[in-house]
């Protein structure tokens, strides 16, 4: 059986909120290392990969591999019933029809309990190759969100160009063009504002802004976002969570002119 | 602006 207790319901609320507009029905794959999810969007352009390590839960118990097929709209409805600071426990039997969610208030004796019916989801699991990226950029997640939203007002696409000079986000559309360039920057007092650029070779790629803006819904999960780029491979946008847990998005590039 | 590629052409089933 599965029993996984999260100190704060807020973490799962934010993760589900960040991905629910991109993917609808997902398997939450539970085993002794934690709870993982991999799902593509309907257009097969983007891939979501979430890992909540067992260390992110206390306690965590999962005796055998269980796939919980959950509709994220249903999960959102139930998670709205939890206060952000509630303790959340996920429970399921070994061959479950439902997943059980228990919300406990740390400050009162309230205990809420919900069951969500599970679905049989036949999901294609993709192998993501280990990649040595040519450019890795760590930057404030709020800054990345603002850049993507600002540029989307002008264009559907953004080119991300990373050289030793810095990283340039540029777009052009019917009304004109725009760009934002960032250089490496260290803020000793506020390290969450750091911009770090690790480059082994110059990279230039074009991506759909609609998807990037969607990924940025995860900004509340982490102060920093990591962008990993290599020419002609999907962009990795990573929000690191505590205990080595993560929420990653992969986006296929636009190719040719 | 280029043609949108498909994620499955980079990551294969496994």
mmCIF file of N, CA and C in Angstrom, chain A residues 93-147:
data_model
loop_
_atom_site.group_PDB
_atom_site.id
_atom_site.type_symbol
_atom_site.label_atom_id
_atom_site.label_comp_id
_atom_site.label_asym_id
_atom_site.label_seq_id
_atom_site.Cartn_x
_atom_site.Cartn_y
_atom_site.Cartn_z
ATOM 1 N N UNK A 93 -4.506 1.557 -1.767
ATOM 2 C CA UNK A 93 -4.245 0.116 -1.612
ATOM 3 C C UNK A 93 -3.322 -0.337 -2.742
ATOM 4 N N UNK A 94 -2.960 -1.627 -2.730
ATOM 5 C CA UNK A 94 -2.025 -2.112 -3.762
ATOM 6 C C UNK A 94 -2.654 -2.188 -5.156
ATOM 7 N N UNK A 95 -3.924 -2.516 -5.255
ATOM 8 C CA UNK A 95 -4.599 -2.502 -6.570
ATOM 9 C C UNK A 95 -5.820 -1.602 -6.422
ATOM 10 N N UNK A 96 -5.581 -0.289 -6.385
ATOM 11 C CA UNK A 96 -6.646 0.606 -5.921
ATOM 12 C C UNK A 96 -7.661 1.015 -6.990
ATOM 13 N N UNK A 97 -8.888 1.281 -6.526
ATOM 14 C CA UNK A 97 -9.919 1.913 -7.361
ATOM 15 C C UNK A 97 -9.959 3.405 -7.090
ATOM 16 N N UNK A 98 -9.482 3.772 -5.909
ATOM 17 C CA UNK A 98 -9.515 5.180 -5.502
ATOM 18 C C UNK A 98 -8.197 5.543 -4.822
ATOM 19 N N UNK A 99 -7.906 6.850 -4.828
ATOM 20 C CA UNK A 99 -6.832 7.363 -3.979
ATOM 21 C C UNK A 99 -7.507 8.190 -2.893
ATOM 22 N N UNK A 100 -7.004 8.030 -1.680
ATOM 23 C CA UNK A 100 -7.602 8.688 -0.529
ATOM 24 C C UNK A 100 -6.709 9.859 -0.113
ATOM 25 N N UNK A 101 -7.318 11.028 0.060
ATOM 26 C CA UNK A 101 -6.559 12.198 0.511
ATOM 27 C C UNK A 101 -7.107 12.666 1.851
ATOM 28 N N UNK A 102 -6.221 12.810 2.814
ATOM 29 C CA UNK A 102 -6.626 13.273 4.139
ATOM 30 C C UNK A 102 -5.945 14.609 4.407
ATOM 31 N N UNK A 103 -6.729 15.600 4.781
ATOM 32 C CA UNK A 103 -6.189 16.924 5.121
ATOM 33 C C UNK A 103 -6.391 17.154 6.609
ATOM 34 N N UNK A 104 -5.302 17.484 7.299
ATOM 35 C CA UNK A 104 -5.392 17.734 8.739
ATOM 36 C C UNK A 104 -4.891 19.133 9.029
ATOM 37 N N UNK A 105 -5.643 19.845 9.822
ATOM 38 C CA UNK A 105 -5.181 21.151 10.255
ATOM 39 C C UNK A 105 -4.247 20.960 11.438
ATOM 40 N N UNK A 106 -3.075 21.605 11.364
ATOM 41 C CA UNK A 106 -2.118 21.480 12.458
ATOM 42 C C UNK A 106 -2.596 22.272 13.672
ATOM 43 N N UNK A 107 -3.474 23.243 13.425
ATOM 44 C CA UNK A 107 -3.869 24.150 14.503
ATOM 45 C C UNK A 107 -5.200 23.787 15.155
ATOM 46 N N UNK A 108 -5.996 22.975 14.473
ATOM 47 C CA UNK A 108 -7.274 22.589 15.074
ATOM 48 C C UNK A 108 -7.402 21.073 14.924
ATOM 49 N N UNK A 109 -8.544 20.547 15.331
ATOM 50 C CA UNK A 109 -8.721 19.106 15.245
ATOM 51 C C UNK A 109 -9.480 18.704 13.978
ATOM 52 N N UNK A 110 -9.541 19.614 13.005
ATOM 53 C CA UNK A 110 -10.270 19.285 11.775
ATOM 54 C C UNK A 110 -9.521 18.205 10.980
ATOM 55 N N UNK A 111 -10.273 17.245 10.494
ATOM 56 C CA UNK A 111 -9.708 16.213 9.638
ATOM 57 C C UNK A 111 -10.677 16.003 8.474
ATOM 58 N N UNK A 112 -10.228 16.268 7.246
ATOM 59 C CA UNK A 112 -11.093 16.095 6.074
ATOM 60 C C UNK A 112 -10.572 14.920 5.266
ATOM 61 N N UNK A 113 -11.484 14.192 4.663
ATOM 62 C CA UNK A 113 -11.081 12.997 3.934
ATOM 63 C C UNK A 113 -11.824 12.941 2.604
ATOM 64 N N UNK A 114 -11.099 12.710 1.543
ATOM 65 C CA UNK A 114 -11.703 12.637 0.204
ATOM 66 C C UNK A 114 -11.152 11.426 -0.545
ATOM 67 N N UNK A 115 -11.985 10.825 -1.376
ATOM 68 C CA UNK A 115 -11.528 9.771 -2.290
ATOM 69 C C UNK A 115 -11.704 10.268 -3.718
ATOM 70 N N UNK A 116 -10.719 10.018 -4.551
ATOM 71 C CA UNK A 116 -10.869 10.320 -5.985
ATOM 72 C C UNK A 116 -10.828 8.993 -6.735
ATOM 73 N N UNK A 117 -11.817 8.810 -7.612
ATOM 74 C CA UNK A 117 -11.848 7.588 -8.428
ATOM 75 C C UNK A 117 -10.665 7.597 -9.386
ATOM 76 N N UNK A 118 -10.028 6.453 -9.535
ATOM 77 C CA UNK A 118 -8.862 6.364 -10.417
ATOM 78 C C UNK A 118 -9.281 5.970 -11.826
ATOM 79 N N UNK A 119 -8.412 6.288 -12.779
ATOM 80 C CA UNK A 119 -8.665 5.961 -14.180
ATOM 81 C C UNK A 119 -7.579 5.015 -14.666
ATOM 82 N N UNK A 120 -7.935 4.236 -15.668
ATOM 83 C CA UNK A 120 -6.941 3.385 -16.312
ATOM 84 C C UNK A 120 -6.335 4.207 -17.443
ATOM 85 N N UNK A 121 -5.115 4.646 -17.283
ATOM 86 C CA UNK A 121 -4.516 5.512 -18.300
ATOM 87 C C UNK A 121 -3.378 4.763 -18.999
ATOM 88 N N UNK A 122 -3.542 4.610 -20.295
ATOM 89 C CA UNK A 122 -2.503 3.952 -21.087
ATOM 90 C C UNK A 122 -1.588 5.047 -21.620
ATOM 91 N N UNK A 123 -0.500 5.272 -20.881
ATOM 92 C CA UNK A 123 0.347 6.413 -21.219
ATOM 93 C C UNK A 123 1.678 5.952 -21.790
ATOM 94 N N UNK A 124 2.080 6.601 -22.878
ATOM 95 C CA UNK A 124 3.381 6.281 -23.461
ATOM 96 C C UNK A 124 4.464 6.902 -22.586
ATOM 97 N N UNK A 125 5.420 6.074 -22.152
ATOM 98 C CA UNK A 125 6.499 6.588 -21.311
ATOM 99 C C UNK A 125 7.718 6.817 -22.197
ATOM 100 N N UNK A 126 8.232 8.035 -22.201
ATOM 101 C CA UNK A 126 9.367 8.342 -23.076
ATOM 102 C C UNK A 126 10.679 8.258 -22.300
ATOM 103 N N UNK A 127 11.693 7.767 -22.974
ATOM 104 C CA UNK A 127 13.027 7.750 -22.379
ATOM 105 C C UNK A 127 13.705 9.087 -22.639
ATOM 106 N N UNK A 128 14.096 9.770 -21.588
ATOM 107 C CA UNK A 128 14.751 11.071 -21.738
ATOM 108 C C UNK A 128 16.254 10.836 -21.622
ATOM 109 N N UNK A 129 17.000 11.038 -22.704
ATOM 110 C CA UNK A 129 18.433 10.736 -22.650
ATOM 111 C C UNK A 129 19.181 11.696 -21.732
ATOM 112 N N UNK A 130 20.210 11.188 -21.076
ATOM 113 C CA UNK A 130 21.118 12.040 -20.300
ATOM 114 C C UNK A 130 21.771 12.999 -21.288
ATOM 115 N N UNK A 131 21.716 14.274 -21.034
ATOM 116 C CA UNK A 131 22.258 15.248 -21.983
ATOM 117 C C UNK A 131 23.249 16.173 -21.295
ATOM 118 N N UNK A 132 24.420 16.332 -21.917
ATOM 119 C CA UNK A 132 25.357 17.375 -21.483
ATOM 120 C C UNK A 132 24.939 18.633 -22.226
ATOM 121 N N UNK A 133 24.293 19.555 -21.559
ATOM 122 C CA UNK A 133 23.786 20.728 -22.264
ATOM 123 C C UNK A 133 24.906 21.722 -22.558
ATOM 124 N N UNK A 134 24.805 22.387 -23.706
ATOM 125 C CA UNK A 134 25.822 23.368 -24.099
ATOM 126 C C UNK A 134 25.706 24.641 -23.254
ATOM 127 N N UNK A 135 24.518 24.949 -22.802
ATOM 128 C CA UNK A 135 24.325 26.156 -21.985
ATOM 129 C C UNK A 135 23.336 25.866 -20.865
ATOM 130 N N UNK A 136 23.703 26.277 -19.666
ATOM 131 C CA UNK A 136 22.806 26.157 -18.519
ATOM 132 C C UNK A 136 22.686 27.537 -17.875
ATOM 133 N N UNK A 137 21.461 28.002 -17.749
ATOM 134 C CA UNK A 137 21.214 29.339 -17.193
ATOM 135 C C UNK A 137 20.353 29.184 -15.947
ATOM 136 N N UNK A 138 20.843 29.689 -14.825
ATOM 137 C CA UNK A 138 20.014 29.760 -13.621
ATOM 138 C C UNK A 138 19.640 31.216 -13.422
ATOM 139 N N UNK A 139 18.386 31.466 -13.189
ATOM 140 C CA UNK A 139 17.934 32.858 -13.052
ATOM 141 C C UNK A 139 16.689 32.903 -12.173
ATOM 142 N N UNK A 140 16.331 34.098 -11.682
ATOM 143 C CA UNK A 140 15.109 34.177 -10.877
ATOM 144 C C UNK A 140 13.892 33.734 -11.692
ATOM 145 N N UNK A 141 13.063 32.882 -11.099
ATOM 146 C CA UNK A 141 11.919 32.362 -11.851
ATOM 147 C C UNK A 141 10.936 33.482 -12.206
ATOM 148 N N UNK A 142 10.829 34.497 -11.332
ATOM 149 C CA UNK A 142 9.914 35.610 -11.618
ATOM 150 C C UNK A 142 10.399 36.427 -12.818
ATOM 151 N N UNK A 143 11.719 36.535 -12.945
ATOM 152 C CA UNK A 143 12.304 37.270 -14.079
ATOM 153 C C UNK A 143 12.012 36.537 -15.399
ATOM 154 N N UNK A 144 12.175 35.221 -15.372
ATOM 155 C CA UNK A 144 11.900 34.423 -16.567
ATOM 156 C C UNK A 144 10.422 34.539 -16.950
ATOM 157 N N UNK A 145 9.554 34.510 -15.944
ATOM 158 C CA UNK A 145 8.119 34.637 -16.203
ATOM 159 C C UNK A 145 7.796 35.988 -16.844
ATOM 160 N N UNK A 146 8.409 37.038 -16.333
ATOM 161 C CA UNK A 146 8.130 38.376 -16.871
ATOM 162 C C UNK A 146 8.612 38.483 -18.320
ATOM 163 N N UNK A 147 9.810 37.958 -18.585
ATOM 164 C CA UNK A 147 10.351 38.011 -19.953
ATOM 165 C C UNK A 147 9.404 37.289 -20.916
#
